[in-house]
Short mmCIF file of C-alpha atoms and ligand atoms in Angstrom, two decimals:
data_model
loop_
_atom_site.label_atom_id
_atom_site.label_comp_id
_atom_site.label_asym_id
_atom_site.label_seq_id
_atom_site.Cartn_x
_atom_site.Cartn_y
_atom_site.Cartn_z
CA MET A 7 17.55 -22.41 16.87
CA GLU A 8 15.96 -19.62 18.03
CA SER A 9 12.03 -19.10 17.32
CA THR A 10 11.38 -17.14 13.68
CA ALA A 11 8.74 -14.74 15.12
CA GLY A 12 8.92 -11.51 14.80
CA GLN A 13 8.73 -8.45 16.55
CA SER A 14 7.11 -5.52 16.80
CA LEU A 15 8.51 -2.60 15.73
CA THR A 16 7.48 1.42 16.77
CA LEU A 17 8.71 4.37 15.36
CA ASP A 18 8.54 7.31 17.32
CA ASP A 19 8.27 10.71 15.27
CA ILE A 20 10.81 9.96 13.24
CA ALA A 21 12.20 12.73 11.14
CA HIS A 22 14.92 12.28 8.33
CA ARG A 23 16.56 15.80 6.35
CA TYR A 24 18.72 15.69 3.87
CA ALA A 25 20.88 18.70 3.27
CA GLY A 26 17.64 21.16 3.50
CA SER A 27 14.64 18.76 3.05
CA LEU A 28 12.30 17.21 5.19
CA ALA A 29 11.66 13.69 3.21
CA VAL A 30 10.78 12.04 6.77
CA ASP A 31 7.81 14.25 8.66
CA HIS A 32 8.11 12.86 11.86
CA VAL A 33 6.24 9.73 11.69
CA THR A 34 5.33 7.75 14.13
CA LEU A 35 3.67 3.83 13.24
CA GLU A 36 2.98 0.52 15.51
CA VAL A 37 3.25 -2.20 13.85
CA GLY A 38 2.47 -5.10 15.74
CA ALA A 39 5.07 -8.34 15.88
CA GLY A 40 3.85 -10.72 13.18
CA GLU A 41 2.16 -8.21 10.94
CA LEU A 42 2.43 -7.17 7.29
CA VAL A 43 2.40 -3.66 6.76
CA ALA A 44 2.74 -1.89 3.36
CA LEU A 45 3.99 1.49 2.97
CA LEU A 46 2.23 2.37 0.09
CA GLY A 47 3.05 6.30 -1.75
CA PRO A 48 4.10 7.77 -4.70
CA SER A 49 7.87 8.07 -5.92
CA GLY A 50 9.52 10.70 -3.41
CA CYS A 51 7.59 10.50 -0.44
CA GLY A 52 9.72 8.76 1.75
CA LYS A 53 9.52 4.88 1.96
CA THR A 54 12.67 4.38 1.05
CA THR A 55 14.44 6.70 3.68
CA LEU A 56 12.43 4.96 6.49
CA LEU A 57 13.03 1.87 5.67
CA ARG A 58 17.02 2.10 5.90
CA ILE A 59 15.93 3.90 8.55
CA ILE A 60 15.27 0.84 9.72
CA ALA A 61 17.25 -0.92 8.45
CA GLY A 62 20.54 1.37 10.39
CA PHE A 63 21.86 2.68 7.38
CA ILE A 64 21.08 6.26 7.32
CA ALA A 65 20.66 7.16 11.66
CA GLN A 66 17.85 9.35 11.77
CA THR A 67 17.71 13.49 12.25
CA SER A 68 15.39 12.58 15.04
CA GLY A 69 12.92 9.84 16.41
CA LYS A 70 13.66 6.37 17.89
CA VAL A 71 13.32 3.12 16.41
CA VAL A 72 12.57 0.74 18.58
CA ILE A 73 12.25 -3.34 17.97
CA GLY A 74 10.65 -5.90 20.57
CA GLY A 75 10.42 -3.05 23.21
CA LYS A 76 14.12 -2.08 22.54
CA ARG A 77 15.23 1.26 21.28
CA ILE A 78 17.98 0.27 18.33
CA ASP A 79 19.28 2.91 17.34
CA ASP A 80 22.81 2.62 18.61
CA LEU A 81 23.04 -0.98 17.03
CA PRO A 82 24.88 -0.85 13.56
CA PRO A 83 22.63 -2.48 10.55
CA ALA A 84 24.98 -5.76 11.12
CA ARG A 85 23.34 -6.24 14.86
CA ARG A 86 19.98 -4.95 14.17
CA ASN A 87 18.87 -8.76 13.05
CA ILE A 88 17.03 -7.29 9.91
CA GLY A 89 15.96 -8.90 6.85
CA ILE A 90 15.86 -6.92 3.65
CA VAL A 91 14.36 -7.08 0.25
CA PHE A 92 16.06 -5.09 -2.48
CA GLN A 93 14.29 -4.90 -5.22
CA ASN A 94 17.29 -5.28 -7.39
CA TYR A 95 18.18 -8.54 -4.68
CA ALA A 96 21.72 -8.27 -4.54
CA LEU A 97 22.08 -11.81 -5.04
CA PHE A 98 25.87 -12.73 -4.75
CA PRO A 99 26.57 -14.14 -8.64
CA HIS A 100 29.64 -15.69 -8.31
CA MET A 101 28.63 -18.25 -5.31
CA THR A 102 25.14 -20.65 -5.71
CA VAL A 103 22.13 -20.62 -4.36
CA ALA A 104 22.25 -22.27 -1.02
CA GLU A 105 25.63 -20.37 -0.20
CA ASN A 106 23.46 -16.93 -1.17
CA VAL A 107 21.13 -18.19 1.88
CA GLY A 108 23.56 -19.85 3.97
CA TYR A 109 25.23 -15.72 3.83
CA GLY A 110 23.75 -14.18 6.45
CA LEU A 111 24.73 -17.29 8.70
CA ALA A 112 28.42 -18.32 8.09
CA ALA A 113 28.89 -13.92 8.40
CA ARG A 114 27.20 -14.93 11.86
CA GLY A 115 29.52 -17.63 12.53
CA THR A 116 26.91 -19.85 13.08
CA ASP A 117 28.02 -24.01 12.14
CA ARG A 118 28.73 -25.35 9.20
CA ASN A 119 25.89 -28.26 10.04
CA ALA A 120 23.48 -25.54 11.56
CA THR A 121 23.68 -23.88 8.31
CA LYS A 122 23.49 -26.36 6.53
CA LYS A 123 19.69 -27.90 8.64
CA ARG A 124 18.62 -23.40 8.40
CA THR A 125 19.57 -23.20 4.49
CA THR A 126 17.12 -26.31 2.98
CA GLU A 127 14.51 -25.79 5.55
CA MET A 128 14.86 -21.71 4.02
CA LEU A 129 15.27 -23.63 -0.05
CA ASP A 130 12.21 -25.79 0.34
CA MET A 131 9.62 -23.54 1.67
CA VAL A 132 10.84 -21.08 -0.84
CA GLN A 133 10.49 -24.09 -3.34
CA LEU A 134 13.44 -24.16 -4.57
CA GLY A 135 15.57 -26.83 -2.85
CA HIS A 136 16.07 -28.56 -6.71
CA LEU A 137 18.39 -25.51 -7.20
CA ALA A 138 20.47 -25.16 -4.79
CA ASP A 139 23.90 -26.26 -6.93
CA ARG A 140 22.78 -23.68 -9.23
CA LEU A 141 24.56 -20.95 -9.45
CA THR A 142 22.20 -17.31 -9.15
CA LYS A 143 22.82 -15.90 -12.55
CA GLN A 144 21.43 -19.12 -13.82
CA LEU A 145 18.33 -18.73 -12.55
CA SER A 146 14.73 -16.02 -13.47
CA GLY A 147 13.65 -12.83 -11.99
CA GLY A 148 10.94 -14.94 -9.80
CA GLN A 149 13.34 -17.49 -9.04
CA GLN A 150 16.34 -14.93 -7.65
CA GLN A 151 13.63 -12.85 -6.04
CA ARG A 152 12.77 -15.96 -3.48
CA VAL A 153 16.57 -16.21 -3.11
CA ALA A 154 17.10 -12.88 -1.55
CA LEU A 155 13.54 -13.45 0.26
CA ALA A 156 15.14 -17.15 2.30
CA ARG A 157 18.23 -15.45 2.16
CA ALA A 158 16.39 -12.80 4.77
CA LEU A 159 14.44 -15.52 5.91
CA ALA A 160 17.32 -17.32 6.72
CA ILE A 161 18.53 -14.56 9.63
CA GLU A 162 15.65 -16.11 11.66
CA PRO A 163 15.45 -11.35 11.29
CA ARG A 164 13.35 -10.46 13.92
CA VAL A 165 11.93 -7.79 11.20
CA LEU A 166 11.44 -8.24 7.36
CA LEU A 167 12.02 -5.46 5.29
CA LEU A 168 11.57 -5.67 1.54
CA ASP A 169 11.26 -2.36 -1.30
CA GLU A 170 9.24 -2.55 -3.98
CA PRO A 171 10.89 -6.59 -4.55
CA PHE A 172 8.60 -6.77 -7.45
CA SER A 173 9.23 -4.08 -9.17
CA ALA A 174 11.59 -5.89 -11.63
CA LEU A 175 9.47 -8.44 -12.27
CA ASP A 176 6.38 -8.97 -15.05
CA LYS A 177 2.72 -8.25 -14.69
CA SER A 178 1.61 -12.14 -14.10
CA LEU A 179 4.47 -13.22 -12.05
CA ARG A 180 4.12 -10.70 -9.59
CA LEU A 181 1.05 -11.62 -8.24
CA ASP A 182 2.61 -15.24 -7.68
CA MET A 183 5.10 -13.47 -5.42
CA GLN A 184 3.08 -11.38 -3.42
CA ILE A 185 0.85 -14.75 -2.89
CA GLU A 186 4.08 -16.58 -2.09
CA ILE A 187 5.44 -13.61 0.12
CA LYS A 188 2.73 -13.34 2.08
CA ARG A 189 2.28 -17.28 2.97
CA ILE A 190 5.53 -17.14 3.30
CA GLN A 191 6.19 -14.51 6.60
CA ARG A 192 2.43 -15.44 6.91
CA ALA A 193 4.17 -19.64 8.33
CA ALA A 194 7.56 -17.56 9.45
CA GLY A 195 5.20 -15.37 11.85
CA THR A 196 8.00 -12.63 10.80
CA THR A 197 6.90 -8.67 11.43
CA ALA A 198 7.37 -7.25 7.66
CA ILE A 199 7.36 -4.07 6.11
CA ILE A 200 7.04 -4.41 2.10
CA VAL A 201 7.41 -0.72 0.30
CA THR A 202 5.30 -0.30 -2.68
CA HIS A 203 3.91 2.79 -4.83
CA ASP A 204 0.95 -0.04 -6.14
CA GLN A 205 -1.47 0.48 -4.21
CA GLU A 206 -2.83 -2.80 -5.54
CA GLU A 207 -0.17 -4.21 -4.06
CA ALA A 208 -0.81 -2.86 -0.70
CA LEU A 209 -4.22 -3.71 -0.66
CA GLY A 210 -3.67 -6.66 -1.12
CA MET A 211 -0.71 -7.64 0.17
CA ALA A 212 -0.82 -5.59 3.75
CA ASP A 213 -2.78 -5.60 7.02
CA ARG A 214 -2.30 -2.86 7.11
CA VAL A 215 -1.24 0.17 4.90
CA ALA A 216 0.41 3.58 5.72
CA VAL A 217 -0.08 5.79 3.32
CA LEU A 218 2.47 8.91 2.95
CA SER A 219 2.66 11.74 1.22
CA GLN A 220 5.70 14.37 1.11
CA GLY A 221 7.47 11.98 4.57
CA LYS A 222 4.27 12.72 5.79
CA LEU A 223 1.86 10.03 7.46
CA GLU A 224 -2.01 9.91 5.42
CA GLN A 225 -4.03 7.01 7.11
CA PHE A 226 -2.06 4.06 8.69
CA ALA A 227 -5.17 1.51 8.64
CA PRO A 228 -6.17 -1.88 7.56
CA PRO A 229 -7.27 -1.60 3.33
CA SER A 230 -10.70 -1.57 3.59
CA GLU A 231 -11.06 1.52 6.05
CA VAL A 232 -8.55 3.25 3.80
CA TYR A 233 -10.28 1.77 0.79
CA ASP A 234 -13.62 2.92 2.21
CA THR A 235 -13.48 6.36 4.74
CA PRO A 236 -10.00 7.33 2.75
CA ALA A 237 -8.12 10.30 6.20
CA THR A 238 -7.36 12.48 3.86
CA TYR A 239 -8.33 14.05 0.23
CA PHE A 240 -4.56 12.75 -0.89
CA VAL A 241 -5.51 9.50 -0.25
CA ASN A 242 -8.69 9.11 -1.96
CA GLN A 243 -6.76 10.41 -4.62
CA PHE A 244 -3.91 8.44 -4.46
CA VAL A 245 -5.78 4.63 -3.57
CA GLY A 246 -8.41 3.96 -5.90
CA THR A 247 -10.41 5.75 -8.53
CA ALA A 248 -13.21 8.76 -7.67
CA ASN A 249 -15.83 11.29 -9.13
CA VAL A 250 -15.14 14.58 -7.43
CA LEU A 251 -17.80 16.66 -6.78
CA PRO A 252 -17.26 20.82 -5.85
CA GLY A 253 -19.62 22.10 -4.01
CA LYS A 254 -20.75 23.93 -0.35
CA LEU A 255 -21.05 22.69 2.69
CA GLU A 256 -24.68 23.26 3.93
CA SER A 257 -25.34 21.28 7.27
CA ILE A 258 -24.09 18.45 9.44
CA GLU A 259 -26.72 16.92 11.82
CA GLY A 260 -25.15 13.29 13.74
CA ASP A 261 -23.43 11.52 11.30
CA ARG A 262 -24.69 12.83 8.76
CA ALA A 263 -23.86 16.05 6.01
CA THR A 264 -25.38 17.74 3.38
CA VAL A 265 -23.38 18.89 0.48
CA LEU A 266 -24.21 21.62 -1.83
CA LEU A 267 -23.23 20.98 -5.14
CA ASP A 268 -22.49 23.58 -7.96
CA ASP A 269 -25.15 22.18 -10.06
CA GLY A 270 -27.48 22.36 -7.62
CA THR A 271 -28.03 19.09 -6.56
CA ARG A 272 -27.83 18.11 -2.40
CA LEU A 273 -26.72 15.78 -1.82
CA SER A 274 -26.28 12.77 2.12
CA THR A 275 -22.95 12.66 3.01
CA ARG A 276 -20.62 11.67 5.13
CA VAL A 277 -19.92 13.73 8.16
CA PRO A 278 -15.87 15.99 6.97
CA ALA A 279 -13.71 13.96 7.52
CA SER A 280 -10.74 15.88 10.16
CA PRO A 281 -7.58 14.35 9.19
CA SER A 282 -5.16 14.57 12.69
CA GLY A 283 -3.72 18.67 13.76
CA VAL A 284 -6.09 19.97 10.31
CA SER A 285 -9.44 21.33 11.60
CA ALA A 286 -12.30 19.83 9.46
CA PRO A 287 -14.37 22.33 7.33
CA GLY A 288 -17.06 24.45 8.51
CA ILE A 289 -20.90 25.16 7.81
CA GLY A 290 -21.10 27.08 4.14
CA SER A 291 -16.48 25.84 3.23
CA LYS A 292 -15.96 24.77 -0.18
CA VAL A 293 -15.47 20.72 -0.11
CA VAL A 294 -15.83 18.14 -2.31
CA ALA A 295 -17.90 14.92 -2.13
CA CYS A 296 -15.92 12.43 -3.20
CA ILE A 297 -17.43 8.92 -4.67
CA ARG A 298 -16.13 5.54 -6.28
CA PRO A 299 -17.26 4.96 -9.61
CA GLU A 300 -18.61 1.21 -7.93
CA ASN A 301 -20.92 3.62 -5.52
CA MET A 302 -22.91 5.46 -8.14
CA ARG A 303 -26.20 4.10 -9.45
CA LEU A 304 -28.66 5.68 -12.03
CA SER A 305 -32.11 6.66 -10.65
CA ASP A 306 -34.87 7.41 -11.31
CA ARG A 307 -35.74 10.06 -8.96
CA PRO A 308 -34.53 13.50 -9.66
CA LEU A 309 -34.54 14.74 -5.93
CA GLY A 310 -31.18 14.80 -4.91
CA ALA A 311 -30.42 12.72 -8.20
CA ILE A 312 -27.24 14.13 -10.72
CA GLU A 313 -28.84 14.74 -14.49
CA GLY A 314 -26.32 14.01 -16.36
CA VAL A 315 -25.80 12.59 -20.65
CA VAL A 316 -23.76 9.41 -20.53
CA GLU A 317 -21.27 10.43 -23.14
CA LEU A 318 -19.71 6.15 -23.63
CA GLY A 319 -20.55 3.02 -22.36
CA MET A 320 -18.22 0.30 -22.03
CA PRO A 321 -19.56 -3.69 -21.21
CA LEU A 322 -16.71 -4.78 -19.92
CA GLY A 323 -17.48 -8.14 -19.29
CA ALA A 324 -18.33 -8.30 -15.49
CA THR A 325 -19.29 -4.56 -15.09
CA ILE A 326 -20.76 -2.05 -17.16
CA VAL A 327 -18.51 1.66 -16.88
CA HIS A 328 -20.34 4.34 -17.97
CA GLU A 329 -19.50 7.92 -18.26
CA ILE A 330 -21.40 10.73 -18.05
CA ARG A 331 -20.97 14.27 -18.26
CA THR A 332 -23.02 16.04 -16.03
CA ARG A 333 -25.24 19.38 -16.15
CA SER A 334 -21.89 22.07 -15.12
CA GLY A 335 -19.57 19.96 -17.28
CA LEU A 336 -17.78 17.22 -14.62
CA ARG A 337 -17.53 14.08 -16.53
CA LEU A 338 -18.73 10.64 -13.56
CA LYS A 339 -17.40 7.46 -13.82
CA LEU A 340 -20.24 5.15 -12.88
CA THR A 341 -19.68 1.24 -12.79
CA GLU A 342 -22.07 -1.78 -11.90
CA PRO A 343 -21.66 -5.36 -11.88
CA ARG A 344 -23.36 -6.14 -15.55
CA THR A 345 -25.86 -8.98 -16.27
CA PRO A 346 -25.97 -11.28 -19.17
CA GLY A 347 -27.71 -9.83 -22.48
CA THR A 348 -27.63 -6.09 -19.92
CA LEU A 349 -25.90 -3.86 -22.51
CA PRO A 350 -25.22 -0.34 -21.97
CA ARG A 351 -26.78 2.97 -22.20
CA PRO A 352 -26.42 4.39 -26.01
CA SER A 353 -24.49 7.61 -25.59
CA GLY A 354 -27.19 11.29 -25.19
CA THR A 355 -28.87 9.34 -22.98
CA GLN A 356 -30.08 11.72 -20.20
CA VAL A 357 -29.75 10.67 -16.94
CA LEU A 358 -30.18 11.05 -13.18
CA VAL A 359 -27.57 8.77 -11.28
CA GLU A 360 -26.71 8.97 -7.08
CA PRO A 361 -24.30 8.55 -4.50
CA ALA A 362 -25.49 4.54 -3.47
CA SER A 363 -25.74 5.96 0.79
CA PRO A 364 -24.99 8.56 2.18
CA SER A 365 -22.45 6.79 3.86
CA SER A 366 -20.39 6.11 0.58
CA VAL A 367 -19.70 9.34 -0.45
CA THR A 368 -16.31 11.30 1.54
CA VAL A 369 -16.00 14.96 1.87
CA PHE A 370 -13.24 17.30 1.76
CA ALA A 371 -12.30 20.72 2.54
CA ALA A 372 -11.70 21.72 -0.99
CA PRO A 373 -8.06 21.54 -2.47
N1 LIG B 407 20.89 10.80 -0.65
C1 LIG B 407 19.75 11.57 -0.43
N2 LIG B 407 20.81 12.73 -0.47
C2 LIG B 407 19.53 14.37 -0.35
N3 LIG B 407 18.52 13.69 -1.20
C3 LIG B 407 18.12 12.45 -0.77
C4 LIG B 407 19.25 11.34 -1.02
N4 LIG B 407 18.23 10.16 -0.24
C5 LIG B 407 16.76 10.53 -1.10
N5 LIG B 407 16.67 11.93 -1.31
C6 LIG B 407 15.23 12.71 -1.10
O1 LIG B 407 14.25 12.24 -0.15
C7 LIG B 407 13.07 12.18 -0.97
C8 LIG B 407 12.30 10.18 -0.03
O2 LIG B 407 13.95 10.37 -1.11
P1 LIG B 407 13.00 8.20 -0.48
O3 LIG B 407 13.09 7.96 0.41
O4 LIG B 407 14.38 7.26 -1.81
O5 LIG B 407 11.57 7.56 -1.63
P2 LIG B 407 10.67 6.42 -2.04
O6 LIG B 407 11.40 5.44 -1.58
O7 LIG B 407 9.34 6.71 -1.35
O8 LIG B 407 10.47 6.77 -3.47
C9 LIG B 407 12.99 12.71 -2.21
O9 LIG B 407 12.50 13.74 -2.46
C10 LIG B 407 14.93 12.57 -1.81
O10 LIG B 407 15.16 12.70 -3.79
MG1 LIG B 408 11.99 3.88 -3.07
#
């Protein structure tokens, strides 16, 4: 059999319109061979539509899909050599595990010995060799999902597509399956796209994350970059937690800006983000300074610090979370690592809080 190594996938300016509404809004994405990319975004942002376009189940309104350097838009789904794992597995209940896994090969006219050999390899890979002769309806959810994965990989797909593959699994099994799929994808060298609305799943599994909102690509970057330097206010709000402090952009010097917050505090920040196609906010314009809870700390110097009162302190074992109400009435969250014996500040304590560093403060035009 040919090598299982995946191929590169390019989405070139893909748009898709369902009667009247634009579900995919000119998305361009280049996925490297063997890369695992997560499509992350809220329900309805166009993730499934994009996968169905790649698989060939729907024809895009405009744009190109290119795999391994060749345009595939004229190929029917069965000839695209793409493996697909859906959220509800879609296994054949009246077939055994082995018959399910071998189905795609048999349908392609692969001879019986080769099909059997490949099926055994795939079942060993997902550690289900001992259940080859069971009917799939007699398996647990996690086992069924592994059969679905083995079936998708059996045909040696050029690209593997996974649409919310874990949403029917309970939480503890999810993490096991995330690790397992990543391990198998690595081992097989398959190019993979996983669709999810779960930011932890996307950040944890993917080499790069593509964040979508209302059909538009907001950011395409490695997980740590998406988390540390969100490109847009939407990404800032959708991925992780952030405190949002309204103010005015006062000045920009090199890679630092100064924001005058509404409560009178001056913060040194990153320069405002300028998402592609949108101009960055100008001096004097209304902005929001965004800081993650773990990037805020208690301070003892008043300059550049925000005055507030502890509303609630929670000792969470490894961390302490304080909720602080500022003079202007904002509620901020602050997370610190906790050392043994440390207690939260009592409610009512006057405190000063500040960003850990200017580079941990991202600035966007006021939404
Ligand atoms: N067959 C369809 N006909 C009309 N509108 C659709 C159809 N499928 C999806 N949509 C709409 O397109 C948008 C994107 O849907 P979808 O790709 O399923 O999003 P996601 O998978 O991110 O939840 C949504 O507004 C949805 O209502
Ligand atoms: Mg969907």
